[in-house]
Coordinates of C-alpha atoms and ligand atoms in Angstrom, one line a residue:
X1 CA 0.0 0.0 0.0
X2 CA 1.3 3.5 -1.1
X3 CA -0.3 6.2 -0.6
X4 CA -0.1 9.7 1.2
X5 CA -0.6 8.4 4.3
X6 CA 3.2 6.3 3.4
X7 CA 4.7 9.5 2.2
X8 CA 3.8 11.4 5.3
X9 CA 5.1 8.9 7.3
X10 CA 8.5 8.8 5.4
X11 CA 8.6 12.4 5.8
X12 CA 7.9 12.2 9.8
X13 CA 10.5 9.5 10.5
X14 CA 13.6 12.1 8.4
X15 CA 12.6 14.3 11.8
X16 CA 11.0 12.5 14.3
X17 CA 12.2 9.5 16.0
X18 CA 10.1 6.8 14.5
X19 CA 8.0 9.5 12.5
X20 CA 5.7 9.4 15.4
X21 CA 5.5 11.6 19.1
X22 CA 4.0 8.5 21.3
X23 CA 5.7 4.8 20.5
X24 CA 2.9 3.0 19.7
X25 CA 1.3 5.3 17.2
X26 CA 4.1 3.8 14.7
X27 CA 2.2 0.4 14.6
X28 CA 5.4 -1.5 15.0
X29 CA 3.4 -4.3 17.2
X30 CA 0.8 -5.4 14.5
X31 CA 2.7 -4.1 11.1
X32 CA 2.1 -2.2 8.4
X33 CA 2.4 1.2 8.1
X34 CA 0.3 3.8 10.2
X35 CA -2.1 5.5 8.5
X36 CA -1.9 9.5 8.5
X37 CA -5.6 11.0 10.1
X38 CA -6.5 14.1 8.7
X39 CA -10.1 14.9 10.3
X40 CA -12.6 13.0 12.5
X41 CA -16.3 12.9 13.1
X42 CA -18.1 11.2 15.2
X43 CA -17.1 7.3 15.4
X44 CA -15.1 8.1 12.1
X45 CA -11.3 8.5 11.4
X46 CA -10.5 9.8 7.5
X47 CA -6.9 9.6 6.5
X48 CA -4.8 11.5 4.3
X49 CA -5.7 8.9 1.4
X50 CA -9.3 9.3 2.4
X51 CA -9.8 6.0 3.8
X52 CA -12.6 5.6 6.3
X53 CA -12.5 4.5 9.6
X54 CA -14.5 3.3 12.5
X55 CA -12.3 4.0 15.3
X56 CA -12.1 2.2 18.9
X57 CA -9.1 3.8 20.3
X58 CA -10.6 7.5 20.4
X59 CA -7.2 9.0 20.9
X60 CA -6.6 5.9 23.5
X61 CA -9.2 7.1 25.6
X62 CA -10.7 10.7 25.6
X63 CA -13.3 10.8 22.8
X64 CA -15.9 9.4 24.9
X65 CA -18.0 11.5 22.8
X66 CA -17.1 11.5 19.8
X67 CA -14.8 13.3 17.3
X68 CA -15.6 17.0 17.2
X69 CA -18.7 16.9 19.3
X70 CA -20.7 20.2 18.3
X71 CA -20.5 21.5 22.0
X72 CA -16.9 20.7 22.4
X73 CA -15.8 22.2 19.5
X74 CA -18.0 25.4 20.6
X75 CA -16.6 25.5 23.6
X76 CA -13.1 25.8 22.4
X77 CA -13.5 28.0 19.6
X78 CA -15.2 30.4 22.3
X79 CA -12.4 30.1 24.4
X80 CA -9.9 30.5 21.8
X81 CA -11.3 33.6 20.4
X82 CA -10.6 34.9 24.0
X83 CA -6.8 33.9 24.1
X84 CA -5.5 30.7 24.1
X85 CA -3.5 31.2 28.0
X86 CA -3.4 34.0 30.3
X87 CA -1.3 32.1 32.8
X88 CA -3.1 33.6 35.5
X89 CA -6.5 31.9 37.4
X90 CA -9.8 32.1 35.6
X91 CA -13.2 31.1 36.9
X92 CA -13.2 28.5 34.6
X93 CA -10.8 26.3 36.7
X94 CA -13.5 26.8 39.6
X95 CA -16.1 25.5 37.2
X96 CA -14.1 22.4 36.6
X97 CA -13.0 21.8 39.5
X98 CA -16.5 21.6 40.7
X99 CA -17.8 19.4 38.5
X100 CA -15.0 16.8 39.1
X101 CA -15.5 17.6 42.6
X102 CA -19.3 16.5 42.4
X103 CA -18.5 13.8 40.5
X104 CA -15.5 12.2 42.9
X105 CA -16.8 12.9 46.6
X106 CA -13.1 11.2 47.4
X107 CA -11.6 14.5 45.7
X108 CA -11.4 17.5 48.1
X109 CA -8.7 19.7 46.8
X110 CA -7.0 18.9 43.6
X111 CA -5.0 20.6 40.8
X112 CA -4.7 20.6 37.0
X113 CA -1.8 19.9 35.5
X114 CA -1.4 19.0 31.0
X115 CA -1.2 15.3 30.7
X116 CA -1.8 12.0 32.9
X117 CA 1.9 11.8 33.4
X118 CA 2.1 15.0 35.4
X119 CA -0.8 13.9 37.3
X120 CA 0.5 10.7 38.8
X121 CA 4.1 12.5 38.9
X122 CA 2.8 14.9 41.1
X123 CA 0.2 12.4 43.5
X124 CA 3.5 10.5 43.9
X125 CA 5.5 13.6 45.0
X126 CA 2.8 14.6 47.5
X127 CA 2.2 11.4 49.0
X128 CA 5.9 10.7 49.7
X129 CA 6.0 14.4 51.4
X130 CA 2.7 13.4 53.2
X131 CA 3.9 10.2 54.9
X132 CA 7.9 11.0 54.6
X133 CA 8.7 8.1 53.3
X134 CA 10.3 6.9 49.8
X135 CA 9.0 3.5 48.4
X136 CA 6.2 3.2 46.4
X137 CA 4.0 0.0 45.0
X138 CA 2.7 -0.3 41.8
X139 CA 1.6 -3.5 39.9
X140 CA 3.1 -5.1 36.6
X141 CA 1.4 -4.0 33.3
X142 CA -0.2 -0.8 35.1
X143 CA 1.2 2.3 33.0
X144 CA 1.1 5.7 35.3
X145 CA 3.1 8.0 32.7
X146 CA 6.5 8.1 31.4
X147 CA 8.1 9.3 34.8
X148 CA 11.0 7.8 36.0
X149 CA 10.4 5.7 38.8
X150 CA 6.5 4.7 37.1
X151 CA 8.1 2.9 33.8
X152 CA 9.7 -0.3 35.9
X153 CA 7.3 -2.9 34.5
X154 CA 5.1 -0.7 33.1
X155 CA 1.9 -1.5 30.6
X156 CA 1.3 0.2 26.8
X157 CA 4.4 0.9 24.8
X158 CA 6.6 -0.8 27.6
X159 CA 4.6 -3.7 27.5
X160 CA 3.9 -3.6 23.7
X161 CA 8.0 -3.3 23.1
X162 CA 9.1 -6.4 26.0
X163 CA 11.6 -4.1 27.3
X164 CA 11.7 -4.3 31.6
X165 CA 11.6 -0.6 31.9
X166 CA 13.5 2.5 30.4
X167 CA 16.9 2.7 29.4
X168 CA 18.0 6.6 31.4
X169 CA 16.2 5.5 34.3
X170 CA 19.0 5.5 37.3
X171 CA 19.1 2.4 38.9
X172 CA 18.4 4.7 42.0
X173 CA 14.7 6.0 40.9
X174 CA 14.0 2.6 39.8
X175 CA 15.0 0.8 43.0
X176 CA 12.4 2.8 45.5
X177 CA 9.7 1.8 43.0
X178 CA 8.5 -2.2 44.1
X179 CA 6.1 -3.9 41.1
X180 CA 3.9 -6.4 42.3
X181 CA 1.6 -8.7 40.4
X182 CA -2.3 -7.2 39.8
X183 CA -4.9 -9.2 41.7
X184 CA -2.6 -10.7 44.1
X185 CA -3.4 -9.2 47.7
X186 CA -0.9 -11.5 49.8
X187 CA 1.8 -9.6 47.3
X188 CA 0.6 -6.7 48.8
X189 CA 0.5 -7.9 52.3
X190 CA 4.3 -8.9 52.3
X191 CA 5.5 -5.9 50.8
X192 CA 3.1 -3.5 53.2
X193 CA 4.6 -5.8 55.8
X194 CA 8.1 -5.6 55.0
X195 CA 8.8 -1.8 53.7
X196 CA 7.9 1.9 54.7
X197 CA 5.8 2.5 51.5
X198 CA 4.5 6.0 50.8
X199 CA 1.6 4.8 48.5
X200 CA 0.3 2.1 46.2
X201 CA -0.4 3.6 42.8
X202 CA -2.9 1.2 40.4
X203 CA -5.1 1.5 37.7
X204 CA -8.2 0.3 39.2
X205 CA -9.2 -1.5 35.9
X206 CA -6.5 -1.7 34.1
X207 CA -6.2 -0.7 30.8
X208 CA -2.5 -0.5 30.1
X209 CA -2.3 -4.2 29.4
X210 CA -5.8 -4.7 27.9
X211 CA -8.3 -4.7 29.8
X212 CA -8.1 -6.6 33.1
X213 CA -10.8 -6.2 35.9
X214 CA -10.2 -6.1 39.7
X215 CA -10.6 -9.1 41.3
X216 CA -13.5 -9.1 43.3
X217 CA -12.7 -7.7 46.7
X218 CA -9.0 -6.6 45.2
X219 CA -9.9 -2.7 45.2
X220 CA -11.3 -3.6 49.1
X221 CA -8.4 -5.3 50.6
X222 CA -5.6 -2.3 48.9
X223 CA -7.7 0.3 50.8
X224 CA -7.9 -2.1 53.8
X225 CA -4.3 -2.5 54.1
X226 CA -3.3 0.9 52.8
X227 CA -4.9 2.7 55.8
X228 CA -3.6 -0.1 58.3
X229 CA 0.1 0.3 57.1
X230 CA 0.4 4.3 57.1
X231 CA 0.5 4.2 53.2
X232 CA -1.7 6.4 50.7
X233 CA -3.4 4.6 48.1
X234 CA -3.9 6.5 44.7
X235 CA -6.4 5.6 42.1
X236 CA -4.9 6.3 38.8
X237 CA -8.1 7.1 37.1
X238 CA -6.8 8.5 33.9
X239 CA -8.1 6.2 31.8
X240 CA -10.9 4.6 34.0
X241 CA -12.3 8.3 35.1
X242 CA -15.7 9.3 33.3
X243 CA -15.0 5.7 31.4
X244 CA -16.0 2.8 33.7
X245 CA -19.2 5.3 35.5
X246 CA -18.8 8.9 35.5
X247 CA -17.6 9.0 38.8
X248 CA -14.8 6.4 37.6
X249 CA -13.7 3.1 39.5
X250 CA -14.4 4.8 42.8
X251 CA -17.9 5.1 42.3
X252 CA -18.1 1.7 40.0
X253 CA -16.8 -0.6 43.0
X254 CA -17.6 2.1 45.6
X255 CA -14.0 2.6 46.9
X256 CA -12.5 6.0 48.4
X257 CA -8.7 6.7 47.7
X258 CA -6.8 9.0 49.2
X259 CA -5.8 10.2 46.1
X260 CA -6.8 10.2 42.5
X261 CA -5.8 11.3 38.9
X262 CA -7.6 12.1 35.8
X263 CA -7.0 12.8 32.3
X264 CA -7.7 12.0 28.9
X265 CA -11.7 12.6 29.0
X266 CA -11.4 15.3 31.6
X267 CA -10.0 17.2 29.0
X268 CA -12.2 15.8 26.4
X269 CA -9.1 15.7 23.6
X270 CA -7.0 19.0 24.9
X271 CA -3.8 18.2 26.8
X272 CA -5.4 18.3 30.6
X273 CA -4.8 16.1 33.7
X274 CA -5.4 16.4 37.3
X275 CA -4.7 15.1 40.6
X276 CA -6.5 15.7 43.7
X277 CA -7.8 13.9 47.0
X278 CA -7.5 14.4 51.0
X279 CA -7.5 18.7 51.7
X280 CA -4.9 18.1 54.1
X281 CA -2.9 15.9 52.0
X282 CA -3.4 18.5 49.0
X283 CA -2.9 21.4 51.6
X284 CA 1.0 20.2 51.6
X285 CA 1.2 21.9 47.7
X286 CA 2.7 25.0 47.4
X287 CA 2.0 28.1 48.0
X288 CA 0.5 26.3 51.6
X289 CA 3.4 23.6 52.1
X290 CA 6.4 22.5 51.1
X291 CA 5.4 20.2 48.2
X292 CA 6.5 22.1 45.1
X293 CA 4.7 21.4 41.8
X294 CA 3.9 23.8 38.7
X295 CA 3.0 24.4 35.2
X296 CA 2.8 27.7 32.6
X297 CA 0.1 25.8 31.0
X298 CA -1.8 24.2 33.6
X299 CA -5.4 25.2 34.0
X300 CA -5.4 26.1 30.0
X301 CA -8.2 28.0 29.5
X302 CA -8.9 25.9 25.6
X303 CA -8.3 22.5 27.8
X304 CA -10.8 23.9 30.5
X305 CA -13.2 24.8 28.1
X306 CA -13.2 21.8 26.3
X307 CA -13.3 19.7 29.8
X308 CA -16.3 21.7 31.1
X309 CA -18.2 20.8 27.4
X310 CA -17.6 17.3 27.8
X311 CA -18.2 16.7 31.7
X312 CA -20.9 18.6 31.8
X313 CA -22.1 17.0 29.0
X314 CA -21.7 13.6 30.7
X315 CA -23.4 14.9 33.7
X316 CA -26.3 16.0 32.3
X317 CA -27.1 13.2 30.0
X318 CA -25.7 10.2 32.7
X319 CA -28.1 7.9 32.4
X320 CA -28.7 7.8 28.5
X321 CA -24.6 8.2 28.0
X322 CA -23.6 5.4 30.2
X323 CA -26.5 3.0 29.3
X324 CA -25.8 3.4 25.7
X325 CA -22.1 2.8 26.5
X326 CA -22.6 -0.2 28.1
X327 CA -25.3 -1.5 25.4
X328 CA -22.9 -0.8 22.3
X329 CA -19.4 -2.3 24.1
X330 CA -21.5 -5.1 25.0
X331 CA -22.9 -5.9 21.7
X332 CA -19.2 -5.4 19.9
X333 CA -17.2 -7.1 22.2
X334 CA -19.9 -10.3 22.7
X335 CA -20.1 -10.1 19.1
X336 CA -16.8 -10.2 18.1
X337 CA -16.0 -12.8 20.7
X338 CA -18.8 -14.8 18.9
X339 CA -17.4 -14.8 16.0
X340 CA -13.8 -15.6 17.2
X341 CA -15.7 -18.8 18.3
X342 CA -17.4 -19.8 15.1
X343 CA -14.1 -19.1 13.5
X344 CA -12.1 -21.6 16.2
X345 CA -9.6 -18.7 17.4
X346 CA -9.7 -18.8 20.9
X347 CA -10.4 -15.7 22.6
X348 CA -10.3 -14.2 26.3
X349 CA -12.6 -10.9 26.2
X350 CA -12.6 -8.6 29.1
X351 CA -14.8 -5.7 29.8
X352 CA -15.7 -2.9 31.8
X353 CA -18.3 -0.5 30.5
X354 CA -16.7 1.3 27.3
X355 CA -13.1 -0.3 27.9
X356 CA -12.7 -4.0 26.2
X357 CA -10.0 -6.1 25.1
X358 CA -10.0 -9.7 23.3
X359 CA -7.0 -11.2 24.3
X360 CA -5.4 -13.7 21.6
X361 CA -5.3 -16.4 24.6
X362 CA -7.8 -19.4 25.7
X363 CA -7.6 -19.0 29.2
X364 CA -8.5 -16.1 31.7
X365 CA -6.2 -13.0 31.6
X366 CA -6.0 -11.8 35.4
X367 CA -2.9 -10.0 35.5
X368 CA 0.3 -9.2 33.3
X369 CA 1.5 -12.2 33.4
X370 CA -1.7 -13.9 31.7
X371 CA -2.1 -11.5 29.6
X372 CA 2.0 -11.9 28.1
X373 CA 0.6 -15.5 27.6
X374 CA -1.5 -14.0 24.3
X375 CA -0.8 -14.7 20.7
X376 CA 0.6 -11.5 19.8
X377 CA 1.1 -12.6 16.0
X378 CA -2.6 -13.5 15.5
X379 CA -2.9 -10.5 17.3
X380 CA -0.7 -8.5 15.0
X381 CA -2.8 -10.4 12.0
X382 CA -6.1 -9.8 13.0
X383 CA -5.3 -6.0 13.7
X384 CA -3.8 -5.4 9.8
X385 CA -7.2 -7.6 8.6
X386 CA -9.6 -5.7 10.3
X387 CA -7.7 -2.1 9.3
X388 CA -8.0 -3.2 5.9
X389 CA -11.7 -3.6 6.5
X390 CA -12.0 -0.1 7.9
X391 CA -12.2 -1.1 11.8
X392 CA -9.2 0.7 13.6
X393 CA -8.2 -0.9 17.0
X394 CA -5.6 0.7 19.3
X395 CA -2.1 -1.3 17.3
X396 CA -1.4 -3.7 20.6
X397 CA -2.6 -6.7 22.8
X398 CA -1.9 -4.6 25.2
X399 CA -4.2 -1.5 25.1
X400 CA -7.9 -1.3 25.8
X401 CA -10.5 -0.5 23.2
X402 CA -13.0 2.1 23.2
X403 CA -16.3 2.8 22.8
X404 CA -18.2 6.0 22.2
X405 CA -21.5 7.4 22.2
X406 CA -21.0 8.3 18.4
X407 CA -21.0 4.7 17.2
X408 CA -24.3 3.4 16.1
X409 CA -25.4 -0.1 15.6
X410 CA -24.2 0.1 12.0
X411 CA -20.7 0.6 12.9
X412 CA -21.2 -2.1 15.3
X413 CA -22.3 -4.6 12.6
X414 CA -20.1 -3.8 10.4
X415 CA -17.2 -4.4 12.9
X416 CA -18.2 -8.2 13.7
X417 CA -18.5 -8.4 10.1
X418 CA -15.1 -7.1 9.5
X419 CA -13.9 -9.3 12.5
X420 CA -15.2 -12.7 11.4
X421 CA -13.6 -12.1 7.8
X422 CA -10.2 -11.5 9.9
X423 CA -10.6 -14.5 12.1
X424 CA -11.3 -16.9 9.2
X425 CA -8.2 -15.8 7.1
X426 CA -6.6 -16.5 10.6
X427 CA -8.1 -19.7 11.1
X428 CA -6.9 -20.7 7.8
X429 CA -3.5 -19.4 8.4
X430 CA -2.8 -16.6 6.2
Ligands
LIG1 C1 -2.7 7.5 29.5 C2 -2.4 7.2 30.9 C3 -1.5 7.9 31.7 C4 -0.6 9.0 31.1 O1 -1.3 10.0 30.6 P1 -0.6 11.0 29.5 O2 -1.5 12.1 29.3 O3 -0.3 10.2 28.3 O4 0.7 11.4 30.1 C5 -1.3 7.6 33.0 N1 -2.1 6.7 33.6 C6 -3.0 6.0 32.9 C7 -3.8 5.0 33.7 C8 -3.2 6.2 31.6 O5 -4.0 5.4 30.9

């Protein structure tokens, strides 16, 4: 396949590394070239060859509503016309801040920052301050940003390339950072036991390795044992939050954290993140503590514009958003899984509301090291098949689909269409 889309990408890669500015936007996992997108619309990507789309990664996780969503877009160009930063407050981060507020009863005080990376950066810094101490837990496959000490056996791109962590991470960030298997609470238990730990970081679903749910009574026993060893647990929400529910995995399993980040919907496609929780662990931020943490663009007027247009929009249309979320990702991902059946390619599908993955592997994916266990070639085959067909997935195993509000049931039959086609020239081996 040439096309524009090829000669872009050949351009990109003369002065960017890979030709792309996030890994696993250069479709190295599945193969093939990545197509170039020059507009979107509702469920629908166009490329630069003018290919059409259906598209289940929604910018790998905000476009819960769609591609340029009328009110969004409104909101923005408003906002734009007025200046694009001021770097001073504006009552727009009130406005936001209240609507998140309302929306995650756990979150007292919290701050915006420009990506999801910032966010758990920053919850990491303030809980280490909070209980003066230095380790931290996370779990394998779980991916909380490109910081430093977050990358040791990290999810997405880390995952997706096998490497253990990052090359330029000091031995010395990487060693305060302990990674623990998902789902495994007597894991948690010894290491609670043996070391000071500031805080256990996890995505409460997580997404970063496809989709894998908590184990019932997981999310219970972290806060359980959080709050008995002196250690902060944080609910890395960026993906989950507005996703799962509205209020996120909190309100899904009905769990408080102490702390909690957002991103990617909260800014409804602008760069936005935020981390908040406990006032008096927030309290320790400067200008009131001794926690420092900053940002020119944080708060962006454009970003809080566009996050007011799509929370708000989420909150006042709850009930018919989330049901019709759950009633399309159900249909596409039982569907699909049907027709990996008929096809005999054995699947594993796991779901939460609007975040799904089907897992190239014939027995249950629980954790990280299940979910390594998939077939990552007839992975990598299905993916091109179904591209072909006009269905774009997110180019791992290792990432979660996504559903929006803009998909019809036309998109959604056309996608187990497109799917039993690819599982049948996979069947048959080529
Ligand atoms: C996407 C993601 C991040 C990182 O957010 P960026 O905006 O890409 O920096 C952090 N945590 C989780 C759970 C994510 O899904």
């Amino acid at each position: 396949m040439t096309g524009r889309s090829d000669s872009l990408f050949a351009r990109a890669r003369e002065v960017i590394p890979g030709g792309v500015n996030s890994p696993v936007r250069a479709f190295r996992a599945v193969g093939g070239e990545p197509p170039f997108v020059v507009r979107g619309e509702g469920a629908y990507l166009w490329d630069a060859d003018g290919t059409r789309f259906i598209d289940y990664f929604g910018s790998w996780g905000p476009m819960i509503l769609g591609h340029a969503f009328p009110p969004v877009v409104e909101a923005i160009q408003q906002a734009a016309a007025r200046s694009a930063s001021f770097g001073a407050s504006t009552q727009a981060e009130g406005d936001l801040a209240e609507l998140v507020q309302a929306a995650y009863p756990s979150i007292e005080k919290m701050r915006f920052v420009s990506s999801g990376t910032e966010a758990t950066m920053s919850a990491i810094r303030v809980a280490r301050a909070f209980t003066n101490r230095k380790y931290i837990v996370k779990f394998e496959g779980c991916y909380h940003g490109h910081a430093d000490g977050l990358l040791v056996k990290a999810g997405s791109g880390v995952a997706t390339f096998g490497i253990p962590g990052s090359a330029g991470v000091p031995e010395e960030a990487a060693h305060l950072t302990l990674a623990l298997p998902f789902n495994d609470v007597a894991a948690v238990e010894t290491a609670l036991a043996g070391q000071s730990i500031a805080c256990i970081i996890v995505e409460p679903v997580v997404g970063n390795a496809g989709c894998i749910p908590p184990a019932p009574g997981y999310l219970e026993a972290l806060r359980a044992l959080t709050a008995k060893h002196g250690a902060l647990l944080i609910f890395d929400e960026v993906m989950t939050g507005f996703r799962v529910a509205f209020g996120g995995a909190q309100e899904l399993y009905g769990i408080c954290p102490d702390l909690t980040t957002l991103g990617k919907i909260l800014g409804g496609g602008l760069p936005c993140g935020a981390f908040g929780g406990r006032a008096d662990i927030m309290d320790q931020l400067a200008p009131l503590g001794p926690v420092y943490q900053a940002g020119t663009l944080s708060g962006n007027p454009l970003a809080m514009a566009a996050g007011i247009a799509t929370v708000g929009y989420l909150r006042e249309h709850r009930a018919a958003v989330y049901a019709k979320l759950e009633k399309l990702s159900a249909a596409v991902a039982d569907g699909v899984a049907a027709a990996g059946d008929r096809a005999g390619v054995p699947l594993t599908t796991n779901r939460v509301g609007a975040m799904f993955t089907w897992f190239f592997n014939s027995a249950p994916v629980t954790d990280f090291a299940t979910a390594a266990q998939s077939d990552t070639g007839h992975f990598a085959a299905f993916h091109q098949a179904i591209l072909n067909a006009g269905v774009w997935l997110p180019p791992s195993q290792f990432e979660a689909a996504f559903m929006s509000t803009a998909h019809t049931d036309e998109d959604i039959a056309q996608t187990i269409d497109a799917a039993s086609q690819a599982f049948t020239s996979i069947a048959q081996g080529n």
